[in-house]
Amino acid sequence: MELRQLRYFVAVAEEANFTRAATRLHLTQPGLSAQIKQLEHELGQQLLDRSTRSVTLTPVGAAVLTHAKAALEAAERITHTVDEFTGLLRGHVRVGMISGAANDEVDIARVLAEYHRDHPQIAISLTEDTSEAMYAALRHGELDIALLGLTGAELDPAVEAETVFDSVIVAAVATDATGFGDRITLTELCEHSLICLPRGTGIRGVLERSCATAGLVPDVAFEAAAPPLLIRLAAHGLGVAVVPPLREADAAALGVRMLDIDPSMSGRLALAWNRERPLSPAAKILLGQIRIAFRGWKNQDTIFVERQVRILP
């Protein structure tokens, strides 16, 4: 029995599907199936029921799953303990962030570059994805640290989230759009074609939760991953954009004006990690450096979320 076989078994159990687990593990589906069958052969028991479309655990598999997770976590702790004792930093730190979060004011690239300069033996990977995808990756141990948007939904107890920025969410309409005051109710908002970030993002999640609570269904006609494009679409009169706020002068320069939404909605940007999966010493140091950087950025006069939607020359 090998640790990698236990890791494969845990992935299949969590995904309830060999194909999804293989994608998650970056393996071929036949190769993954072969490894699971070898594990079952070594244990002398069937761990997974493959008789239905959704793979389920057998009673033996359910009992083994708890111990398999504990064994994987114990192996991580052994490595981390040795590294901390010897003062050695090595390995691979995996960071995820929402699209558009990195800019001149929130210079994640600079933080990563300084970290790499101080610890060149540590590999760093950075990926951009939706908040929903990164949240799942944190839970599954596929990311160490993520910068993501929160929707207000209750978090998995395994995920620790530290809010680094709070902002109201507003509506943006073309400057020459008629029939709008300074405010718009959620009901009125849903009467218009909306321009919003894709499903799985924090702002989209806040919008959908607010609408569901009010018994409303938003009509999202246009989606874009980057807030600047949402502003452009609204400026051309293609709908009402649901975005973080802009300064009045900046909005006017871009051909839009901001409307407060009633009842108000707010978005939260957070640093997150999995508290049940021990962070390596390397990941702990990087997390600390990102925290320090955010404190500095938050103290600047420029507001981060406003810069997120600004269209630079």
Tab-separated table of C-alpha atoms in Angstrom:
chain	number	residue	atom	x	y	z
A	1	MET	CA	0.000	0.000	0.000
A	2	GLU	CA	1.367	3.419	-0.984
A	3	LEU	CA	0.407	6.933	0.078
A	4	ARG	CA	-0.363	7.893	-3.507
A	5	GLN	CA	-2.900	5.053	-3.711
A	6	LEU	CA	-4.603	6.394	-0.593
A	7	ARG	CA	-4.625	9.874	-2.138
A	8	TYR	CA	-6.228	8.454	-5.291
A	9	PHE	CA	-8.832	6.584	-3.244
A	10	VAL	CA	-9.737	9.737	-1.284
A	11	ALA	CA	-10.123	11.728	-4.506
A	12	VAL	CA	-12.496	9.155	-6.043
A	13	ALA	CA	-14.509	9.012	-2.820
A	14	GLU	CA	-14.838	12.806	-2.719
A	15	GLU	CA	-15.712	13.179	-6.386
A	16	ALA	CA	-17.924	10.052	-6.537
A	17	ASN	CA	-16.704	9.686	-10.096
A	18	PHE	CA	-13.534	8.237	-11.639
A	19	THR	CA	-13.396	10.692	-14.537
A	20	ARG	CA	-13.662	13.783	-12.325
A	21	ALA	CA	-11.137	12.343	-9.873
A	22	ALA	CA	-8.707	11.586	-12.699
A	23	THR	CA	-9.024	15.166	-13.975
A	24	ARG	CA	-8.420	16.507	-10.481
A	25	LEU	CA	-5.337	14.305	-10.051
A	26	HIS	CA	-4.050	14.926	-13.602
A	27	LEU	CA	-4.154	11.195	-14.353
A	28	THR	CA	-5.795	9.100	-17.032
A	29	GLN	CA	-9.012	7.402	-15.990
A	30	PRO	CA	-7.735	3.858	-16.787
A	31	GLY	CA	-4.535	4.514	-14.823
A	32	LEU	CA	-6.512	5.719	-11.809
A	33	SER	CA	-8.847	2.710	-11.969
A	34	ALA	CA	-5.866	0.367	-12.090
A	35	GLN	CA	-4.318	1.940	-9.000
A	36	ILE	CA	-7.590	1.649	-7.042
A	37	LYS	CA	-7.997	-1.987	-8.079
A	38	GLN	CA	-4.425	-2.688	-6.944
A	39	LEU	CA	-5.186	-1.103	-3.559
A	40	GLU	CA	-8.336	-3.201	-3.222
A	41	HIS	CA	-6.375	-6.314	-4.162
A	42	GLU	CA	-3.739	-5.604	-1.519
A	43	LEU	CA	-6.408	-5.051	1.145
A	44	GLY	CA	-8.483	-8.009	0.032
A	45	GLN	CA	-11.682	-5.957	0.075
A	46	GLN	CA	-13.719	-3.935	-2.390
A	47	LEU	CA	-13.675	-0.266	-1.345
A	48	LEU	CA	-15.870	1.238	-4.061
A	49	ASP	CA	-19.214	0.201	-5.519
A	50	ARG	CA	-19.048	0.750	-9.283
A	51	SER	CA	-22.444	-0.742	-10.114
A	52	THR	CA	-24.169	2.643	-10.559
A	53	ARG	CA	-23.309	5.799	-12.509
A	54	SER	CA	-22.179	7.487	-9.294
A	55	VAL	CA	-19.337	5.676	-7.535
A	56	THR	CA	-20.165	5.015	-3.876
A	57	LEU	CA	-18.246	3.664	-0.920
A	58	THR	CA	-18.789	0.140	0.282
A	59	PRO	CA	-19.120	-0.266	4.087
A	60	VAL	CA	-15.437	-1.252	4.164
A	61	GLY	CA	-14.541	1.724	1.971
A	62	ALA	CA	-16.382	4.133	4.267
A	63	ALA	CA	-14.421	2.800	7.234
A	64	VAL	CA	-11.118	2.975	5.351
A	65	LEU	CA	-11.731	6.535	4.100
A	66	THR	CA	-11.359	8.088	7.561
A	67	HIS	CA	-8.047	6.318	8.143
A	68	ALA	CA	-6.808	7.127	4.626
A	69	LYS	CA	-7.384	10.857	5.196
A	70	ALA	CA	-5.689	10.638	8.591
A	71	ALA	CA	-2.692	8.851	7.070
A	72	LEU	CA	-2.272	11.508	4.373
A	73	GLU	CA	-2.505	14.326	6.916
A	74	ALA	CA	-0.026	12.547	9.200
A	75	ALA	CA	2.454	12.210	6.331
A	76	GLU	CA	2.142	15.955	5.645
A	77	ARG	CA	2.707	16.759	9.311
A	78	ILE	CA	5.827	14.582	9.428
A	79	THR	CA	7.349	16.445	6.484
A	80	HIS	CA	6.390	19.835	7.908
A	81	THR	CA	7.739	18.975	11.354
A	82	VAL	CA	11.111	17.952	9.927
A	83	ASP	CA	11.264	21.112	7.811
A	84	GLU	CA	10.439	23.348	10.778
A	85	PHE	CA	12.971	21.555	12.990
A	86	THR	CA	15.779	21.888	10.487
A	87	GLY	CA	14.797	25.353	9.296
A	88	LEU	CA	14.633	24.034	5.736
A	89	LEU	CA	12.178	25.566	3.310
A	90	ARG	CA	11.379	23.534	0.246
A	91	GLY	CA	8.488	22.212	-1.765
A	92	HIS	CA	5.733	23.845	-3.758
A	93	VAL	CA	3.277	26.588	-2.778
A	94	ARG	CA	0.060	26.777	-4.810
A	95	VAL	CA	-1.744	30.114	-4.910
A	96	GLY	CA	-5.069	30.963	-6.533
A	97	MET	CA	-6.753	34.315	-7.122
A	98	ILE	CA	-9.831	35.731	-8.766
A	99	SER	CA	-9.459	37.310	-12.193
A	100	GLY	CA	-8.574	40.991	-12.072
A	101	ALA	CA	-7.364	40.978	-8.458
A	102	ALA	CA	-3.766	41.766	-9.431
A	103	ASN	CA	-3.080	45.335	-10.477
A	104	ASP	CA	-0.699	48.184	-9.720
A	105	GLU	CA	-2.042	48.695	-6.198
A	106	VAL	CA	-2.474	45.020	-5.272
A	107	ASP	CA	0.805	43.834	-6.676
A	108	ILE	CA	0.727	40.096	-6.031
A	109	ALA	CA	3.455	39.635	-8.645
A	110	ARG	CA	5.834	41.736	-6.558
A	111	VAL	CA	5.083	39.723	-3.404
A	112	LEU	CA	5.694	36.454	-5.234
A	113	ALA	CA	8.888	37.792	-6.807
A	114	GLU	CA	10.288	38.890	-3.433
A	115	TYR	CA	9.350	35.546	-1.923
A	116	HIS	CA	11.045	33.678	-4.777
A	117	ARG	CA	14.160	35.827	-4.404
A	118	ASP	CA	14.391	34.954	-0.698
A	119	HIS	CA	13.504	31.273	-1.165
A	120	PRO	CA	14.591	30.239	-4.681
A	121	GLN	CA	14.354	26.533	-3.857
A	122	ILE	CA	10.563	26.758	-3.435
A	123	ALA	CA	8.379	26.302	-6.500
A	124	ILE	CA	5.395	28.668	-6.755
A	125	SER	CA	2.348	28.264	-8.951
A	126	LEU	CA	-0.311	30.932	-9.482
A	127	THR	CA	-3.674	30.313	-11.125
A	128	GLU	CA	-6.693	32.534	-11.825
A	129	ASP	CA	-10.143	31.011	-11.491
A	130	THR	CA	-13.617	31.635	-10.122
A	131	SER	CA	-14.099	31.869	-6.376
A	132	GLU	CA	-16.247	28.733	-6.430
A	133	ALA	CA	-13.565	26.671	-8.176
A	134	MET	CA	-10.823	27.877	-5.829
A	135	TYR	CA	-12.995	27.221	-2.778
A	136	ALA	CA	-13.395	23.609	-3.929
A	137	ALA	CA	-9.652	23.365	-4.616
A	138	LEU	CA	-8.888	24.553	-1.077
A	139	ARG	CA	-11.232	21.959	0.401
A	140	HIS	CA	-9.601	19.218	-1.664
A	141	GLY	CA	-6.060	20.315	-0.837
A	142	GLU	CA	-5.270	21.383	-4.408
A	143	LEU	CA	-4.466	24.977	-3.378
A	144	ASP	CA	-2.594	26.222	-0.342
A	145	ILE	CA	-3.755	29.850	-0.374
A	146	ALA	CA	-6.508	31.587	-2.332
A	147	LEU	CA	-7.662	35.157	-2.783
A	148	LEU	CA	-11.364	34.850	-3.501
A	149	GLY	CA	-14.730	36.533	-3.213
A	150	LEU	CA	-17.240	35.452	-0.564
A	151	THR	CA	-20.960	35.305	-1.279
A	152	GLY	CA	-22.229	35.351	2.300
A	153	ALA	CA	-22.991	31.634	2.254
A	154	GLU	CA	-21.813	29.640	5.249
A	155	LEU	CA	-18.280	28.369	4.762
A	156	ASP	CA	-17.098	24.826	5.241
A	157	PRO	CA	-15.602	24.631	8.774
A	158	ALA	CA	-12.397	23.379	7.142
A	159	VAL	CA	-11.871	26.680	5.298
A	160	GLU	CA	-10.395	29.626	7.173
A	161	ALA	CA	-11.140	32.991	5.548
A	162	GLU	CA	-9.695	36.355	6.509
A	163	THR	CA	-11.488	39.319	4.958
A	164	VAL	CA	-9.071	41.786	3.379
A	165	PHE	CA	-11.623	44.084	1.748
A	166	ASP	CA	-15.354	44.853	2.043
A	167	SER	CA	-17.256	46.807	-0.587
A	168	VAL	CA	-20.854	47.545	-1.477
A	169	ILE	CA	-22.081	46.326	-4.853
A	170	VAL	CA	-23.726	48.876	-7.131
A	171	ALA	CA	-25.430	49.102	-10.496
A	172	ALA	CA	-23.800	50.899	-13.424
A	173	VAL	CA	-25.835	52.343	-16.302
A	174	ALA	CA	-24.897	54.407	-19.338
A	175	THR	CA	-24.611	58.114	-18.579
A	176	ASP	CA	-27.395	58.935	-21.040
A	177	ALA	CA	-29.707	56.112	-19.878
A	178	THR	CA	-33.202	57.372	-19.014
A	179	GLY	CA	-35.674	56.198	-16.402
A	180	PHE	CA	-33.138	55.798	-13.594
A	181	GLY	CA	-32.760	57.802	-10.396
A	182	ASP	CA	-29.878	57.626	-7.949
A	183	ARG	CA	-31.115	54.336	-6.492
A	184	ILE	CA	-32.620	51.147	-7.867
A	185	THR	CA	-34.459	48.443	-5.944
A	186	LEU	CA	-33.550	44.796	-6.368
A	187	THR	CA	-36.978	44.212	-7.920
A	188	GLU	CA	-36.398	46.997	-10.452
A	189	LEU	CA	-32.905	45.695	-11.144
A	190	CYS	CA	-34.321	42.305	-12.121
A	191	GLU	CA	-36.604	43.990	-14.653
A	192	HIS	CA	-33.555	44.924	-16.739
A	193	SER	CA	-31.030	42.911	-18.726
A	194	LEU	CA	-28.061	42.527	-16.402
A	195	ILE	CA	-24.335	42.496	-17.062
A	196	CYS	CA	-22.418	40.533	-14.461
A	197	LEU	CA	-19.448	38.348	-13.659
A	198	PRO	CA	-19.854	34.611	-14.438
A	199	ARG	CA	-21.366	32.015	-12.137
A	200	GLY	CA	-18.953	30.932	-9.447
A	201	THR	CA	-17.650	34.443	-8.788
A	202	GLY	CA	-18.237	36.266	-5.514
A	203	ILE	CA	-20.313	39.157	-6.878
A	204	ARG	CA	-22.483	36.834	-8.982
A	205	GLY	CA	-23.025	34.657	-5.918
A	206	VAL	CA	-24.072	37.665	-3.796
A	207	LEU	CA	-26.516	38.783	-6.515
A	208	GLU	CA	-28.074	35.334	-6.884
A	209	ARG	CA	-28.399	34.801	-3.120
A	210	SER	CA	-30.030	38.212	-2.665
A	211	CYS	CA	-32.457	37.552	-5.518
A	212	ALA	CA	-33.310	34.071	-4.266
A	213	THR	CA	-34.085	35.464	-0.804
A	214	ALA	CA	-36.428	38.020	-2.378
A	215	GLY	CA	-38.043	35.443	-4.680
A	216	LEU	CA	-36.578	37.073	-7.778
A	217	VAL	CA	-34.752	35.681	-10.823
A	218	PRO	CA	-32.039	37.930	-12.331
A	219	ASP	CA	-31.862	38.136	-16.124
A	220	VAL	CA	-28.116	38.041	-16.813
A	221	ALA	CA	-27.778	38.784	-20.511
A	222	PHE	CA	-24.013	39.413	-20.659
A	223	GLU	CA	-21.189	37.813	-18.696
A	224	ALA	CA	-17.513	38.761	-18.587
A	225	ALA	CA	-14.677	37.656	-16.346
A	226	ALA	CA	-13.112	41.114	-16.044
A	227	PRO	CA	-15.003	44.063	-14.460
A	228	PRO	CA	-13.672	46.611	-17.006
A	229	LEU	CA	-15.563	44.843	-19.788
A	230	LEU	CA	-18.756	44.938	-17.715
A	231	ILE	CA	-18.374	48.719	-17.476
A	232	ARG	CA	-17.821	49.028	-21.251
A	233	LEU	CA	-20.935	46.984	-22.011
A	234	ALA	CA	-23.030	49.125	-19.665
A	235	ALA	CA	-21.602	52.332	-21.190
A	236	HIS	CA	-22.864	51.179	-24.597
A	237	GLY	CA	-26.378	50.702	-23.227
A	238	LEU	CA	-26.463	46.908	-23.360
A	239	GLY	CA	-27.862	46.575	-19.854
A	240	VAL	CA	-27.258	47.323	-16.188
A	241	ALA	CA	-23.898	46.175	-14.840
A	242	VAL	CA	-23.592	44.780	-11.310
A	243	VAL	CA	-20.127	45.830	-10.157
A	244	PRO	CA	-18.016	47.249	-7.327
A	245	PRO	CA	-18.218	51.070	-7.092
A	246	LEU	CA	-16.251	53.653	-9.040
A	247	ARG	CA	-15.538	57.218	-8.045
A	248	GLU	CA	-18.057	59.582	-9.632
A	249	ALA	CA	-15.433	61.289	-11.802
A	250	ASP	CA	-14.007	57.952	-12.988
A	251	ALA	CA	-17.486	56.643	-13.794
A	252	ALA	CA	-18.319	59.750	-15.810
A	253	ALA	CA	-15.078	59.429	-17.755
A	254	LEU	CA	-16.029	55.877	-18.682
A	255	GLY	CA	-19.552	56.813	-19.763
A	256	VAL	CA	-21.490	55.344	-16.839
A	257	ARG	CA	-23.041	56.438	-13.576
A	258	MET	CA	-23.433	54.461	-10.373
A	259	LEU	CA	-26.783	53.604	-8.755
A	260	ASP	CA	-27.133	52.382	-5.188
A	261	ILE	CA	-29.029	49.095	-4.908
A	262	ASP	CA	-31.803	48.741	-2.305
A	263	PRO	CA	-31.547	46.595	-0.268
A	264	SER	CA	-27.793	46.981	-0.299
A	265	MET	CA	-25.496	44.121	-1.229
A	266	SER	CA	-21.852	43.833	-0.288
A	267	GLY	CA	-18.959	41.753	-1.517
A	268	ARG	CA	-16.010	40.519	0.491
A	269	LEU	CA	-12.536	39.741	-0.775
A	270	ALA	CA	-10.779	37.228	1.460
A	271	LEU	CA	-7.560	35.303	1.887
A	272	ALA	CA	-8.455	31.675	2.496
A	273	TRP	CA	-6.745	28.408	3.340
A	274	ASN	CA	-7.681	24.969	4.634
A	275	ARG	CA	-7.285	24.823	8.402
A	276	GLU	CA	-7.664	21.031	8.441
A	277	ARG	CA	-4.741	20.502	6.084
A	278	PRO	CA	-1.587	21.801	7.755
A	279	LEU	CA	0.157	24.521	5.776
A	280	SER	CA	3.774	23.787	4.984
A	281	PRO	CA	6.364	26.152	6.495
A	282	ALA	CA	6.856	27.588	3.002
A	283	ALA	CA	3.120	28.293	2.606
A	284	LYS	CA	2.913	29.808	6.093
A	285	ILE	CA	5.669	32.298	5.289
A	286	LEU	CA	4.077	33.288	1.976
A	287	LEU	CA	0.675	33.705	3.639
A	288	GLY	CA	2.265	36.000	6.193
A	289	GLN	CA	3.926	38.092	3.489
A	290	ILE	CA	0.650	38.443	1.561
A	291	ARG	CA	-1.110	39.538	4.758
A	292	ILE	CA	1.513	42.197	5.405
A	293	ALA	CA	1.243	43.417	1.819
A	294	PHE	CA	-2.540	43.707	2.059
A	295	ARG	CA	-2.299	45.787	5.210
A	296	GLY	CA	-0.056	48.195	3.319
A	297	TRP	CA	-2.359	48.303	0.297
A	298	LYS	CA	-5.441	48.916	2.449
A	299	ASN	CA	-3.743	51.898	4.066
A	300	GLN	CA	-3.173	53.582	0.705
A	301	ASP	CA	-5.511	56.370	-0.436
A	302	THR	CA	-6.491	54.469	-3.591
A	303	ILE	CA	-9.389	52.096	-3.056
A	304	PHE	CA	-8.649	48.605	-4.327
A	305	VAL	CA	-12.074	47.667	-5.642
A	306	GLU	CA	-12.361	50.949	-7.520
A	307	ARG	CA	-9.070	50.186	-9.246
A	308	GLN	CA	-10.388	46.720	-10.094
A	309	VAL	CA	-12.948	48.138	-12.485
A	310	ARG	CA	-10.961	51.076	-13.799
A	311	ILE	CA	-10.119	50.877	-17.498
A	312	LEU	CA	-6.495	51.903	-17.748
A	313	PRO	CA	-5.167	53.793	-20.823
